[in-house]
Coordinates of C-alpha atoms in Angstrom, one line a residue:
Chain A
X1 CA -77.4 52.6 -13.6
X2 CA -78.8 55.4 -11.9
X3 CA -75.9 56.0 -9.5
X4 CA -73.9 56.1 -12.8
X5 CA -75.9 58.8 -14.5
X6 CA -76.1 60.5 -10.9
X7 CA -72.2 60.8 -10.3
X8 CA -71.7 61.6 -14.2
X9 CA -74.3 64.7 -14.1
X10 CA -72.1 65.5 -10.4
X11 CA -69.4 65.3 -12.6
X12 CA -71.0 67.3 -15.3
X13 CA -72.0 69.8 -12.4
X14 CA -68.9 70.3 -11.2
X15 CA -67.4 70.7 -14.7
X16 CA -69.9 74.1 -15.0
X17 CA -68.7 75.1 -11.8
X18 CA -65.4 75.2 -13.5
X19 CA -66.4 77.1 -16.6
X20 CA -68.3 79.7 -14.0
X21 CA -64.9 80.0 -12.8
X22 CA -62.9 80.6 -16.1
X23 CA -65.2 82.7 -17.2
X24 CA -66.8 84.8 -14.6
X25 CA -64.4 84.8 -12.0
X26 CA -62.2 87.0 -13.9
X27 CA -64.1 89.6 -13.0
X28 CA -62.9 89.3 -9.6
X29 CA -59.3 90.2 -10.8
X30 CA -60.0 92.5 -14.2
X31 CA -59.3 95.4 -12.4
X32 CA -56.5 94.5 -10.2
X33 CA -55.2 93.4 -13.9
X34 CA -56.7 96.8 -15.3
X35 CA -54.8 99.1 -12.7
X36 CA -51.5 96.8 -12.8
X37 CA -51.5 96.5 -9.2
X38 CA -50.6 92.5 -9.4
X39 CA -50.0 90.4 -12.8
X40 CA -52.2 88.3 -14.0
X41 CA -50.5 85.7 -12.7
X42 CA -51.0 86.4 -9.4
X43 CA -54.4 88.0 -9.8
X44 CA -56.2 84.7 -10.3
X45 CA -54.2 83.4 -7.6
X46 CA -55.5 85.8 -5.3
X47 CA -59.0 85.4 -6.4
X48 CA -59.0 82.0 -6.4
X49 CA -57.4 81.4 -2.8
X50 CA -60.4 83.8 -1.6
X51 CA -63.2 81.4 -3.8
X52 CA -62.0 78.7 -2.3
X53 CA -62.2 79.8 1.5
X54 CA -65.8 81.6 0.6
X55 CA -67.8 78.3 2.3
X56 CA -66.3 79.7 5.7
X57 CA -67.9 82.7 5.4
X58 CA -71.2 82.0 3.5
X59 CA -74.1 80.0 4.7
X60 CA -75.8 77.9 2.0
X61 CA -79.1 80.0 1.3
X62 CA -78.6 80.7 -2.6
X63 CA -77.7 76.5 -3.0
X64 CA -81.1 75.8 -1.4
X65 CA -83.1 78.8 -3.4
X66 CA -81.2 77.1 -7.0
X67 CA -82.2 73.3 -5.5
X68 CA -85.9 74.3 -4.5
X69 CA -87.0 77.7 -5.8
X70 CA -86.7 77.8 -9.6
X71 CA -88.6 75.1 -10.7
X72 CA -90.8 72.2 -8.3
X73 CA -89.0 70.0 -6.8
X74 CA -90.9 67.1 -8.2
X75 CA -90.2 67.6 -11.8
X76 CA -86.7 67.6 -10.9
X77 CA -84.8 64.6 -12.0
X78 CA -81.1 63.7 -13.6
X79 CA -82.3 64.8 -17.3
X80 CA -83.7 67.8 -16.2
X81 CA -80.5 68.7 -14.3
X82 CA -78.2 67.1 -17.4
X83 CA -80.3 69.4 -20.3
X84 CA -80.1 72.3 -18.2
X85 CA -76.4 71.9 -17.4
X86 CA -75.7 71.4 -20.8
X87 CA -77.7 74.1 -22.1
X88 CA -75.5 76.4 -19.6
X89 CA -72.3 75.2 -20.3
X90 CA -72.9 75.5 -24.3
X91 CA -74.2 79.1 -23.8
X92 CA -71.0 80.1 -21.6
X93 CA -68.5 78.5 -24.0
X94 CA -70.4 80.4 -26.7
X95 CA -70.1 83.6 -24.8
X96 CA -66.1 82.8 -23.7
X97 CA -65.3 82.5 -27.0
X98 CA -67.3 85.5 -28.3
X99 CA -65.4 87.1 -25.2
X100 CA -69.1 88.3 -23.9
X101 CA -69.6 88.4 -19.8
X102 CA -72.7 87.0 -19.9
X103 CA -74.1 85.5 -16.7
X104 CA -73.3 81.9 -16.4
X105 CA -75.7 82.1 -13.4
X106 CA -78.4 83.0 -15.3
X107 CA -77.5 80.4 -18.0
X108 CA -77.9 78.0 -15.5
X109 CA -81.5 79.4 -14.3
X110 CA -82.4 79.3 -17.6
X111 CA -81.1 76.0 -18.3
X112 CA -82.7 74.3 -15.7
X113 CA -86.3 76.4 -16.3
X114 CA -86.3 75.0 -20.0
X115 CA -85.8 71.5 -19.7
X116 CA -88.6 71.9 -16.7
X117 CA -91.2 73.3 -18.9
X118 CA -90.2 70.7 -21.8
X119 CA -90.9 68.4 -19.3
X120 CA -94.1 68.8 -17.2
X121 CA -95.3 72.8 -18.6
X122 CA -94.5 76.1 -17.9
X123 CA -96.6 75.2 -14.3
X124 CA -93.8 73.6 -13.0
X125 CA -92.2 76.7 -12.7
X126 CA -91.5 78.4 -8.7
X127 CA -93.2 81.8 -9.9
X128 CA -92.1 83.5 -6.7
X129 CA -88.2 82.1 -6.8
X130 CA -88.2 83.1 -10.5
X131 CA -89.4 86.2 -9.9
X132 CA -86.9 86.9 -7.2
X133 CA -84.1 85.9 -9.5
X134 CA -85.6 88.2 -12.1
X135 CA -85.9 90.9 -10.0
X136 CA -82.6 91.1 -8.4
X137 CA -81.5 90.7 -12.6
X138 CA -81.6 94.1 -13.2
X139 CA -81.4 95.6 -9.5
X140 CA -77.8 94.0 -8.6
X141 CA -76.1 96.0 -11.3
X142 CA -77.8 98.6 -10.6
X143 CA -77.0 97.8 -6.5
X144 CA -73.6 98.1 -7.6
X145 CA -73.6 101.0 -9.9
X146 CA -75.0 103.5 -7.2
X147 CA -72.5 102.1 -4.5
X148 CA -69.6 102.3 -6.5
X149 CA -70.4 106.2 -7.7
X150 CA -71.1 107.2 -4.0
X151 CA -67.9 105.9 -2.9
X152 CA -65.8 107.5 -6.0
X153 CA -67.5 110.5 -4.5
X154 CA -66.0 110.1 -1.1
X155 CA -62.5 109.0 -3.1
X156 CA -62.9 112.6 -4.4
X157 CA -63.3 114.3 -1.4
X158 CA -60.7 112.8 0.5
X159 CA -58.1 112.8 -2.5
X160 CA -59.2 116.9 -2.6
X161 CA -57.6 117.1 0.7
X162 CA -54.6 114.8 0.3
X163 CA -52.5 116.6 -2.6
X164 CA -49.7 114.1 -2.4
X165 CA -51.2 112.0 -5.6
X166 CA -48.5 109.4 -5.7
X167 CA -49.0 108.7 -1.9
X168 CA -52.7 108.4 -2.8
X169 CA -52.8 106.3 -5.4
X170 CA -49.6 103.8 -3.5
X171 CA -52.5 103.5 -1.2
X172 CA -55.3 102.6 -3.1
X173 CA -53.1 100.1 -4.8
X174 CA -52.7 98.4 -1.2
X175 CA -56.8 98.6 -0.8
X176 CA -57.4 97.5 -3.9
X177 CA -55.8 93.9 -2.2
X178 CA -58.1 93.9 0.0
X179 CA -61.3 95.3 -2.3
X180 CA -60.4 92.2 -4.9
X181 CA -60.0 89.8 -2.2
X182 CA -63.4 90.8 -0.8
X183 CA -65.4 90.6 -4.4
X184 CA -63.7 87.2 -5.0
X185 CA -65.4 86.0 -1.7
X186 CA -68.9 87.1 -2.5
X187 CA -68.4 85.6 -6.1
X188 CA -67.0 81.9 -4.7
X189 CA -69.8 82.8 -2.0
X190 CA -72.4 83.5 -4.7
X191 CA -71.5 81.5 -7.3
X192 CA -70.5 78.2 -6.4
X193 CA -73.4 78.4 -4.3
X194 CA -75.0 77.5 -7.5
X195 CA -73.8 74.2 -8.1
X196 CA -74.2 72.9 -4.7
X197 CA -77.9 73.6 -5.4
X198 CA -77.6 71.6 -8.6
X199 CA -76.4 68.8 -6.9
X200 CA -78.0 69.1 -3.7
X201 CA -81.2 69.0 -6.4
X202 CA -79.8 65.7 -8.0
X203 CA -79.2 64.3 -4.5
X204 CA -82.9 65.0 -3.3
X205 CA -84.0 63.8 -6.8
X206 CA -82.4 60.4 -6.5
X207 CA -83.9 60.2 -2.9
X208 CA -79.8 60.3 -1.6
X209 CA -80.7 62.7 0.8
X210 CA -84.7 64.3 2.2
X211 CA -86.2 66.9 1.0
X212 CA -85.1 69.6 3.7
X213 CA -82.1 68.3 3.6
X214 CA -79.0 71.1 3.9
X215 CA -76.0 71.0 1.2
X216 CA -73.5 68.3 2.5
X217 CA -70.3 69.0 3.6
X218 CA -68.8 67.2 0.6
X219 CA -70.7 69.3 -2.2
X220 CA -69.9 72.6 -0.4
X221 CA -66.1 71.6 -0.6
X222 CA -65.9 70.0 -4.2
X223 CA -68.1 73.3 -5.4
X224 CA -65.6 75.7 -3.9
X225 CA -63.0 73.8 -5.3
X226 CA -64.1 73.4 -8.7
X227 CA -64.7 77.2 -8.8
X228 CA -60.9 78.0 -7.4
X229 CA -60.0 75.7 -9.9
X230 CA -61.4 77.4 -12.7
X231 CA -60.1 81.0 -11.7
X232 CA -56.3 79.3 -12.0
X233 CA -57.4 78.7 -15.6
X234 CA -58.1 82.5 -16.3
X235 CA -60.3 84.1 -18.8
X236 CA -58.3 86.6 -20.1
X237 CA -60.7 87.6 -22.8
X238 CA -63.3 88.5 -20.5
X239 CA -61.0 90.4 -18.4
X240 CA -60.0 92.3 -21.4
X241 CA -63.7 93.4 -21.8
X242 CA -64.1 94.0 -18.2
X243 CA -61.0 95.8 -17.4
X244 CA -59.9 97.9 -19.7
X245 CA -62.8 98.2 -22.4
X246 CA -66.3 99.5 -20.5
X247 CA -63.7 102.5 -19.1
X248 CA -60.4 103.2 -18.2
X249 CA -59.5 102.8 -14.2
X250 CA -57.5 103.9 -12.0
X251 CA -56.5 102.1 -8.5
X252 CA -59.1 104.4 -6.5
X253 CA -61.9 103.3 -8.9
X254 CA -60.9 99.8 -8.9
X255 CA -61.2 100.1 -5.0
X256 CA -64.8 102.1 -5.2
X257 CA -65.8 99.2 -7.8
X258 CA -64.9 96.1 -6.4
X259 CA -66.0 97.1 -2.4
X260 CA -69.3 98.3 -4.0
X261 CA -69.7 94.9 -6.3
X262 CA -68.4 92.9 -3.3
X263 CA -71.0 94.5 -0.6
X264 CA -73.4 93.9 -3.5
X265 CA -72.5 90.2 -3.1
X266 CA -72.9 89.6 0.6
X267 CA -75.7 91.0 0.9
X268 CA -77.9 89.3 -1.8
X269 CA -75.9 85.8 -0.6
X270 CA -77.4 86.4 2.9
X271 CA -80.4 87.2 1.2
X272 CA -80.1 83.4 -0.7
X273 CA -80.8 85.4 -3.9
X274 CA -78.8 84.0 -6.9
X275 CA -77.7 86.9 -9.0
X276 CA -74.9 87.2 -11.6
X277 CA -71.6 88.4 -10.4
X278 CA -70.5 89.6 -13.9
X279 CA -73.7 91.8 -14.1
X280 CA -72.7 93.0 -10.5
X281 CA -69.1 93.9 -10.6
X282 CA -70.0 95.7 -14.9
X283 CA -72.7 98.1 -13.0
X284 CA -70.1 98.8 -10.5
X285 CA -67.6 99.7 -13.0
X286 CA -70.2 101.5 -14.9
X287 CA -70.9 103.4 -11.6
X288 CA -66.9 104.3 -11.7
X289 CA -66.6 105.8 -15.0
X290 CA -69.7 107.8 -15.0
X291 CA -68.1 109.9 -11.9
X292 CA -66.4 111.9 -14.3
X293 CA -69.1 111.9 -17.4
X294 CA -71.2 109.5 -19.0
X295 CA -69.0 109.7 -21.7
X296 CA -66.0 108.1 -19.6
X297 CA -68.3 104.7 -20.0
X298 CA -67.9 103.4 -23.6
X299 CA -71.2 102.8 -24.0
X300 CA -71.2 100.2 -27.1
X301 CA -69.3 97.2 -25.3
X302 CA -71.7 97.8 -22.2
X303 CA -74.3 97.6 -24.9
X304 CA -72.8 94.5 -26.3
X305 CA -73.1 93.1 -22.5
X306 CA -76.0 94.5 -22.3
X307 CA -77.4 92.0 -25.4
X308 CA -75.5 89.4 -23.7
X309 CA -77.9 89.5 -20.3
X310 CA -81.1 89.6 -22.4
X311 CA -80.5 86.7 -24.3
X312 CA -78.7 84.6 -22.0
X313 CA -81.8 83.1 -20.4
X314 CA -83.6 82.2 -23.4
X315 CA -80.8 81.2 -25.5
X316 CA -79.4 78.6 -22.3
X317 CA -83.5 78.0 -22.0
X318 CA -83.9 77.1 -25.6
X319 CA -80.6 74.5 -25.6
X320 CA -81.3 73.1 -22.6
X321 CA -84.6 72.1 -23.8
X322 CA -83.5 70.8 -27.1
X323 CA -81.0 68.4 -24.9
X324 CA -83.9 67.6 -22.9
X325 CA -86.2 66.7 -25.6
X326 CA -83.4 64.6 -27.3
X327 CA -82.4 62.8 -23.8
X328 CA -85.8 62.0 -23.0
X329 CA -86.4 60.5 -27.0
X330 CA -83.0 58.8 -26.1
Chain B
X1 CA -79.0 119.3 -21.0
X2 CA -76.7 116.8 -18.2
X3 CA -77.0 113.5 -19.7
X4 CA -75.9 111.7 -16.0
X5 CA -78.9 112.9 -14.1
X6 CA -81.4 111.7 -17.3
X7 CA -79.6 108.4 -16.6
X8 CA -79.6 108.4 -13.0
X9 CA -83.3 109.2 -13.3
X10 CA -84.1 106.5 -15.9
X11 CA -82.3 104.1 -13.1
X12 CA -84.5 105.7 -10.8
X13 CA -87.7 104.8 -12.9
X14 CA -86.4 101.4 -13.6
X15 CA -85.9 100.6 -9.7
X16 CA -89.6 102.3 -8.5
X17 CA -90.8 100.2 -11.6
X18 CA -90.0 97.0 -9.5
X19 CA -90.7 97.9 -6.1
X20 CA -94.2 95.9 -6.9
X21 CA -92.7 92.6 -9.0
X22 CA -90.3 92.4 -5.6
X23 CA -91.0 90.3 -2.2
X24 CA -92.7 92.1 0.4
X25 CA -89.9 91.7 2.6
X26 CA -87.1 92.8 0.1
X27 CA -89.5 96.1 -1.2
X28 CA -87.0 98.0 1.0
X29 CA -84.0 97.6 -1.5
X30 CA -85.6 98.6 -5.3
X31 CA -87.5 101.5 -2.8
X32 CA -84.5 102.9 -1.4
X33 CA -82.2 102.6 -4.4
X34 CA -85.2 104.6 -6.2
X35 CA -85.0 107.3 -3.6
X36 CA -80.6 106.9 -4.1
X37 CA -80.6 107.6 -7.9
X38 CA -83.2 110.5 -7.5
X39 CA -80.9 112.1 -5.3
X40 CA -78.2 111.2 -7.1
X41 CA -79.5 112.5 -10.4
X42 CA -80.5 115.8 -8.6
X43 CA -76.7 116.2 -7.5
X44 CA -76.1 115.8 -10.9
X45 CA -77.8 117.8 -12.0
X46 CA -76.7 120.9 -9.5
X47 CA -73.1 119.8 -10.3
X48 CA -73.7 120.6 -14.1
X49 CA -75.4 123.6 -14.1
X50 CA -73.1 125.5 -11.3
X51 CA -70.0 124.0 -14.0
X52 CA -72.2 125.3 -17.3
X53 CA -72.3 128.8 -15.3

């Protein structure tokens, strides 16, 4: 019976992983979309093939911060993880169909730390890991949002000295291959990250593997996977919000946005810090528009996202724990 | 009055705000990006008053 429950939250996991990838990893190709430099067809291709192959690049340190540093270890168990999961995948299907980029990593965080404090109090909470998170909340868009304007600075110098524009900009369409590419490995490398450390959680819970235990091989491929997977599907209404609505971008700032969100990435992977990519890759293309003037950023949808991050914690918190209490009545 | 510096300053704030609520060995990265958006906003600001002129 419990292998059953164990394989069906898996199951469950994997199915978040897939609804991270639907919705969030359309970031990785708004602005490919945005600038018409592929379709959108090929876009989430592109994205996916690179969230797929992010395991060969990324060591495990975020999975193992998710699986031991948000709430203890001991208070783990399957309804904790099921509640959680639920409450994460009810808050990103809420926000999908709202067509809000909220953070489905932070829905997951917040999933997980409610149906821990329904369970055994708010002490069961990692202070330190969930102050980490927290932290690196508000400073990865921000991360982001002073890379990307520093590099549409140096986009500005050097198209000052180039005045052939088309040649310019039949260039930056090229990079901007390579800049998408490179975001869409940090976000497979960040993000699916996130459910190994659910399941490497459920594993330890259920005593399938030790408590120091690294991710297996088999979670790191069926989480990459699962994430590919749901890039193919697209999110189109996200990428509308993304791309085209926060401010308008050329090729150059598409480039300047997604090297600056993908850098963002790698570095707070290494770091094993979990952070959410759509927050990431927004203050990038925040960082873009204000090159020109702050009225270049339409301020009311980045409010709306804005709204979105706030109240995705609690909101996946509160579900989670009402799943939680029901399951545990159950 | 240039609205970008304010806001590069307010990010500024925001980023010296959590050098304490961060990891001792991660202060480097809220510390530094404080430093970034100062400078930042003070290009900013230069930028906008040589244009208003």
């Amino acid at each position: 019976m419990t292998d059953l429950a164990l394989y069906a939250v898996i199951a469950i996991a994997l199915a978040f992983d897939f609804t991270n990838g639907f919705h969030d990893a359309a970031n990785s190709i708004a602005t490919v979309v945005a600038t018409r430099v592929l379709t959108p067809r090929l876009a989430v291709v592109w994205a996916a093939s690179f969230n797929f192959i992010a395991f060969l690049v990324f060591k495990t340190a975020v999975a193992s911060t998710i699986a031991k540093g948000v709430v203890d270890q001991d208070v783990l168990s399957i309804g904790v993880v099921f509640a959680g999961l639920i409450g994460a995948i009810a808050w990103n299907l809420v926000t999908y169909y709202l067509g809000l980029p909220s953070s489905s990593s932070h829905a997951l965080v917040g999933g997980i730390v409610g149906a821990a404090v329904v369970k055994a109090g708010f002490s069961s909470v990692v202070g330190d890991g969930l102050s980490k998170i927290a932290v690196f909340i508000v400073l990865s868009p921000l991360i982001g949002l002073a890379l990307a304007f520093i590099f549409m600075i140096v986009v500005l110098q050097i198209a000052g000295r180039i005045h052939n524009v088309d040649k310019l900009n039949r260039v930056f369409r090229r990079l901007q291959l390579v800049s998408a590419g490179a975001y869409s490995l940090g976000h497979g490398g960040n993000d699916a990250q996130k459910t190994m450390g659910v399941i490497l959680a459920l594993l330890i819970a259920t005593h399938k593997v030790g408590p120091n235990a690294d991710v297996p091989l088999w979670v790191v491929l069926a989480a990459n996977a699962a994430i590919a997977l749901g890039t193919l599907s697209g999110g189109w209404r996200v990428v509308h919000t993304l791309g085209s609505r926060i401010t308008k971008l050329q090729p150059s700032g598409g480039v300047a946005a997604e090297t600056a969100a993908a850098l963002t990435l790698f570095f707070v992977s290494a770091q094993g810090i979990p952070v959410s990519t759509t927050h990431t890759i927004t203050g990038s293309i925040v960082g873009v528009g204000s090159i020109q003037r702050l009225s270049a950023v339409r301020w009311g949808v980045a409010g709306r996202v804005v709204w979105a991050w706030i109240l995705t914690i609690p909101g996946a918190g509160l579900v989670a724990a009402a799943t939680y209490a029901v399951v545990h009545v159950v | 009055m240039d609205r970008r510096a304010i806001f590069f300053l307010g990010s500024g704030a925001v980023s010296a705000a959590l050098i304490p609520a961060t990891e001792s060995g991660l202060r480097w990265v809220p510390t530094w990006l404080a430093v970034v958006f100062v400078v930042l906003a003070v290009a900013s600001y230069l930028d906008w008053r040589s244009n208003s002129r």
